[in-house]
Short mmCIF file of C-alpha atoms in Angstrom, two decimals:
data_model
loop_
_atom_site.label_atom_id
_atom_site.label_comp_id
_atom_site.label_asym_id
_atom_site.label_seq_id
_atom_site.Cartn_x
_atom_site.Cartn_y
_atom_site.Cartn_z
CA MET A 203 -197.25 -144.54 -81.54
CA ILE A 204 -194.76 -141.72 -80.92
CA LYS A 205 -195.16 -142.12 -77.16
CA THR A 206 -194.53 -145.85 -77.49
CA ARG A 207 -191.33 -145.25 -79.43
CA ARG A 208 -190.16 -142.72 -76.86
CA PHE A 209 -190.83 -145.23 -74.08
CA ILE A 210 -188.82 -147.93 -75.86
CA PHE A 211 -185.97 -145.50 -76.51
CA LEU A 212 -185.85 -144.43 -72.86
CA ALA A 213 -186.00 -148.06 -71.73
CA LEU A 214 -183.01 -148.93 -73.93
CA ILE A 215 -181.04 -146.00 -72.48
CA ILE A 216 -181.78 -147.21 -68.94
CA ILE A 217 -180.77 -150.79 -69.81
CA ALA A 218 -177.54 -149.61 -71.38
CA TRP A 219 -176.73 -147.49 -68.33
CA LEU A 220 -177.41 -150.31 -65.86
CA ASN A 221 -175.84 -153.08 -67.94
CA PRO A 222 -174.03 -152.09 -71.14
CA ALA A 223 -173.60 -155.73 -72.17
CA ALA A 224 -177.36 -156.34 -72.17
CA LEU A 225 -177.89 -154.54 -75.48
CA ASN A 226 -175.31 -156.79 -77.09
CA SER A 227 -176.80 -160.05 -75.80
CA ALA A 228 -178.36 -160.89 -79.15
CA GLN A 229 -175.41 -159.77 -81.25
CA PRO A 230 -173.80 -162.41 -83.47
CA LEU A 231 -170.24 -163.51 -82.86
CA PRO A 232 -167.50 -161.72 -84.77
CA ASP A 233 -166.56 -163.32 -88.07
CA GLY A 234 -164.27 -166.28 -87.60
CA PHE A 235 -165.61 -167.31 -84.16
CA VAL A 236 -168.00 -170.10 -83.24
CA TYR A 237 -169.67 -171.56 -80.19
CA LEU A 238 -167.77 -174.77 -79.56
CA ASP A 239 -170.86 -176.79 -78.60
CA LYS A 240 -172.29 -175.93 -82.03
CA ALA A 241 -169.13 -177.01 -83.82
CA ILE A 242 -168.80 -180.17 -81.69
CA PRO A 243 -172.29 -181.18 -80.52
CA GLY A 244 -172.27 -182.83 -77.10
CA ILE A 245 -168.83 -181.63 -76.04
CA LYS A 246 -168.56 -181.28 -72.28
CA LEU A 247 -168.13 -177.76 -70.93
CA GLU A 248 -167.27 -176.62 -67.42
CA MET A 249 -166.76 -172.91 -67.85
CA ARG A 250 -164.92 -172.13 -64.64
CA TYR A 251 -164.71 -168.37 -65.00
CA TYR A 252 -168.49 -168.09 -65.22
CA SER A 253 -168.62 -169.76 -61.80
CA GLU A 254 -167.07 -169.02 -58.43
CA ASN A 255 -164.92 -172.16 -58.67
CA ASN A 256 -161.79 -170.47 -59.95
CA PHE A 257 -158.70 -168.89 -58.43
CA THR A 258 -160.43 -165.52 -57.91
CA GLY A 259 -163.36 -167.07 -56.03
CA LYS A 260 -165.97 -165.17 -58.04
CA ARG A 261 -167.45 -164.95 -61.52
CA VAL A 262 -164.98 -163.16 -63.76
CA ASP A 263 -165.77 -159.96 -65.67
CA GLY A 264 -166.87 -160.57 -69.25
CA TYR A 265 -168.40 -164.02 -68.68
CA LEU A 266 -172.12 -163.31 -69.00
CA LYS A 267 -173.12 -166.87 -69.87
CA PRO A 268 -171.46 -170.31 -69.48
CA ARG A 269 -170.67 -170.47 -73.19
CA CYS A 270 -167.48 -171.54 -74.94
CA ILE A 271 -166.34 -169.36 -77.84
CA ILE A 272 -163.33 -170.14 -80.01
CA SER A 273 -161.95 -169.44 -83.48
CA GLU A 274 -163.24 -171.62 -86.30
CA PRO A 275 -159.84 -173.22 -87.07
CA ALA A 276 -159.29 -174.10 -83.41
CA ALA A 277 -162.78 -175.62 -83.22
CA GLY A 278 -162.03 -177.77 -86.26
CA ALA A 279 -158.78 -178.98 -84.74
CA LEU A 280 -160.50 -179.83 -81.44
CA LYS A 281 -163.12 -181.82 -83.35
CA ASN A 282 -160.31 -183.98 -84.73
CA VAL A 283 -158.94 -184.55 -81.22
CA GLN A 284 -162.42 -185.45 -80.01
CA ASN A 285 -162.84 -187.96 -82.82
CA ASP A 286 -159.52 -189.66 -82.00
CA LEU A 287 -160.42 -189.95 -78.31
CA ALA A 288 -163.83 -191.45 -79.09
CA ALA A 289 -162.18 -194.67 -80.27
CA PHE A 290 -160.97 -195.21 -76.70
CA GLY A 291 -164.17 -194.28 -74.91
CA LEU A 292 -162.72 -190.89 -73.99
CA GLU A 293 -163.56 -187.28 -74.82
CA LEU A 294 -162.60 -183.70 -74.08
CA LYS A 295 -163.87 -181.38 -71.37
CA ILE A 296 -163.32 -177.65 -71.81
CA PHE A 297 -162.63 -175.22 -68.96
CA ASP A 298 -161.99 -172.06 -70.98
CA ALA A 299 -161.29 -170.90 -74.53
CA TYR A 300 -161.78 -167.34 -75.81
CA ARG A 301 -161.31 -164.92 -72.91
CA PRO A 302 -162.18 -161.21 -73.27
CA GLN A 303 -159.55 -158.62 -72.36
CA MET A 304 -161.88 -157.33 -69.64
CA ALA A 305 -161.50 -160.72 -67.93
CA VAL A 306 -157.71 -160.54 -68.14
CA ASP A 307 -157.86 -157.03 -66.70
CA SER A 308 -159.92 -158.35 -63.78
CA PHE A 309 -157.24 -161.01 -63.14
CA VAL A 310 -154.63 -158.27 -63.00
CA ARG A 311 -156.69 -156.29 -60.47
CA TRP A 312 -157.22 -159.43 -58.40
CA ALA A 313 -153.50 -160.23 -58.40
CA ALA A 314 -152.72 -156.70 -57.19
CA ASP A 315 -155.02 -157.12 -54.19
CA LEU A 316 -152.65 -159.04 -51.93
CA GLY A 317 -155.26 -159.19 -49.17
CA ASP A 318 -157.62 -161.39 -51.17
CA VAL A 319 -156.28 -164.91 -50.64
CA LYS A 320 -159.50 -166.81 -49.99
CA MET A 321 -158.74 -169.31 -52.80
CA LYS A 322 -155.03 -169.69 -51.98
CA LYS A 323 -155.32 -173.11 -50.34
CA GLN A 324 -157.10 -174.60 -53.35
CA TYR A 325 -155.25 -172.95 -56.23
CA TYR A 326 -151.83 -171.60 -55.16
CA PRO A 327 -150.90 -172.93 -51.70
CA ASP A 328 -147.15 -172.85 -52.33
CA VAL A 329 -146.93 -169.60 -54.31
CA ASP A 330 -146.89 -166.16 -52.72
CA LYS A 331 -149.60 -164.10 -54.37
CA ALA A 332 -147.12 -161.27 -54.79
CA ASP A 333 -145.08 -163.55 -57.07
CA LEU A 334 -147.87 -164.55 -59.48
CA PHE A 335 -146.74 -162.02 -62.10
CA LYS A 336 -143.05 -162.83 -61.70
CA GLU A 337 -143.69 -166.55 -62.07
CA LYS A 338 -145.93 -165.94 -65.11
CA TYR A 339 -149.16 -167.34 -63.73
CA ILE A 340 -150.87 -163.96 -64.30
CA ALA A 341 -150.12 -161.57 -67.18
CA GLU A 342 -151.59 -158.40 -68.63
CA LYS A 343 -152.04 -160.11 -72.01
CA SER A 344 -153.30 -163.64 -72.61
CA SER A 345 -153.24 -165.82 -75.70
CA HIS A 346 -156.82 -166.75 -74.78
CA THR A 347 -157.89 -163.25 -75.83
CA ARG A 348 -156.74 -163.96 -79.40
CA GLY A 349 -159.40 -166.67 -79.60
CA SER A 350 -157.42 -169.83 -80.40
CA THR A 351 -156.21 -170.95 -76.98
CA VAL A 352 -158.07 -173.55 -74.96
CA ASP A 353 -157.87 -174.99 -71.43
CA LEU A 354 -159.07 -178.59 -71.33
CA THR A 355 -158.71 -182.12 -70.05
CA ILE A 356 -159.80 -185.65 -70.94
CA ILE A 357 -162.76 -187.47 -69.41
CA ILE A 358 -164.15 -190.99 -69.58
CA SER A 359 -167.21 -190.88 -71.81
CA ASP A 360 -169.35 -193.33 -69.83
CA THR A 361 -168.85 -191.70 -66.45
CA GLY A 362 -167.71 -188.15 -67.13
CA LYS A 363 -164.81 -188.71 -64.75
CA GLU A 364 -161.66 -186.73 -65.48
CA LEU A 365 -158.43 -188.58 -66.09
CA ASP A 366 -156.07 -187.85 -63.20
CA MET A 367 -153.46 -185.43 -64.47
CA GLY A 368 -151.59 -185.10 -61.18
CA SER A 369 -152.91 -181.62 -60.44
CA THR A 370 -156.19 -179.83 -60.95
CA PHE A 371 -156.99 -177.21 -63.58
CA ASP A 372 -155.51 -173.79 -62.77
CA PHE A 373 -153.34 -175.09 -59.94
CA PHE A 374 -150.39 -172.70 -59.75
CA GLY A 375 -147.19 -174.58 -59.04
CA PRO A 376 -144.45 -176.74 -60.57
CA VAL A 377 -146.56 -179.90 -60.26
CA SER A 378 -148.74 -178.50 -63.08
CA TRP A 379 -145.83 -178.20 -65.50
CA PRO A 380 -146.47 -180.86 -68.18
CA ASP A 381 -143.13 -182.65 -67.66
CA SER A 382 -142.90 -182.20 -63.89
CA ARG A 383 -141.52 -185.21 -62.04
CA LEU A 384 -143.61 -184.14 -59.06
CA ALA A 385 -146.53 -185.88 -60.78
CA PRO A 386 -146.49 -189.70 -60.70
CA ALA A 387 -145.67 -191.54 -63.92
CA ASP A 388 -149.25 -192.68 -64.62
CA LYS A 389 -150.50 -189.09 -64.28
CA ARG A 390 -147.77 -187.87 -66.65
CA ALA A 391 -148.91 -190.55 -69.09
CA ASN A 392 -152.39 -189.03 -69.08
CA ARG A 393 -150.87 -185.61 -69.75
CA LEU A 394 -148.83 -187.12 -72.57
CA LEU A 395 -151.95 -188.54 -74.20
CA LEU A 396 -153.59 -185.12 -74.17
CA ARG A 397 -150.47 -183.34 -75.38
CA THR A 398 -149.76 -185.87 -78.15
CA LEU A 399 -153.22 -185.51 -79.65
CA MET A 400 -153.26 -181.74 -79.32
CA ILE A 401 -149.87 -181.44 -81.03
CA LYS A 402 -151.02 -183.88 -83.72
CA TYR A 403 -153.71 -181.41 -84.74
CA GLY A 404 -151.63 -178.28 -84.62
CA PHE A 405 -151.76 -177.04 -81.04
CA ILE A 406 -148.71 -175.82 -79.11
CA PRO A 407 -148.47 -176.72 -75.39
CA TYR A 408 -147.57 -174.26 -72.65
CA ALA A 409 -144.58 -175.10 -70.47
CA GLN A 410 -146.25 -174.31 -67.13
CA GLU A 411 -149.78 -175.68 -67.54
CA TRP A 412 -150.65 -179.18 -68.76
CA TRP A 413 -154.18 -178.02 -69.69
CA HIS A 414 -153.22 -175.00 -71.87
CA PHE A 415 -152.79 -175.17 -75.66
CA THR A 416 -152.69 -172.58 -78.46
CA LEU A 417 -153.32 -173.33 -82.12
CA GLY A 418 -149.99 -172.93 -83.89
CA ASN A 419 -151.49 -171.37 -87.00
CA GLU A 420 -153.90 -169.14 -85.09
CA PRO A 421 -155.89 -166.77 -87.31
CA TYR A 422 -155.57 -163.65 -85.12
CA PRO A 423 -152.02 -163.71 -83.72
CA ASP A 424 -151.89 -159.96 -83.12
CA SER A 425 -155.48 -159.26 -82.06
CA TYR A 426 -156.73 -159.10 -78.48
CA PHE A 427 -160.52 -159.16 -78.46
CA ASN A 428 -162.84 -157.76 -75.82
CA PHE A 429 -166.36 -158.86 -76.71
CA PRO A 430 -168.13 -160.62 -73.81
CA VAL A 431 -168.80 -164.34 -73.56
CA GLN A 432 -172.58 -164.59 -73.89
#
């Protein structure tokens, strides 16, 4: 029995050394956070930072599973938006919500590596990578890390097709600004639908990204969390 316990103890030490997050894989979420697909069953998720389909071209630090975590008040507000869209045969699709500080730190390191431009054509063709900080596309702190910010779009329920917003998610450039005249009028109308509903339920839009919203009455306005997405 003693030998068995020693073996288990040594195994846990090895696991922690190889992958510190592994020991936390079964840990519950911090109080006040929920998995969005539990709060809104059936909501569509496309967690980009768990995949290689993002502006860094690789899975981002801190995303151990393709899960969507968000504060409870933000989840409740999104459920109201989802319910309003359902009347029109539409629904939400989520790209990102809570983002650990370790992920933000990895973005900062990526932005500092000016030689890594493999995703430039897709995500920032008209922006010099050296200017990403200056133009506020990358920052050392993100509202996502406070747990009540979400990146999302609208899709057609029957087909799963995204409404055309005039630019893709995470496209760095003026065309992604919500009010940009670079996007055709019908695409701006789609953005307006999303923004109107999000504002209706307490979210504040971001001036440079049509997909980015933060709950106005967020519960943790001064906290930047660092637990992994798993």
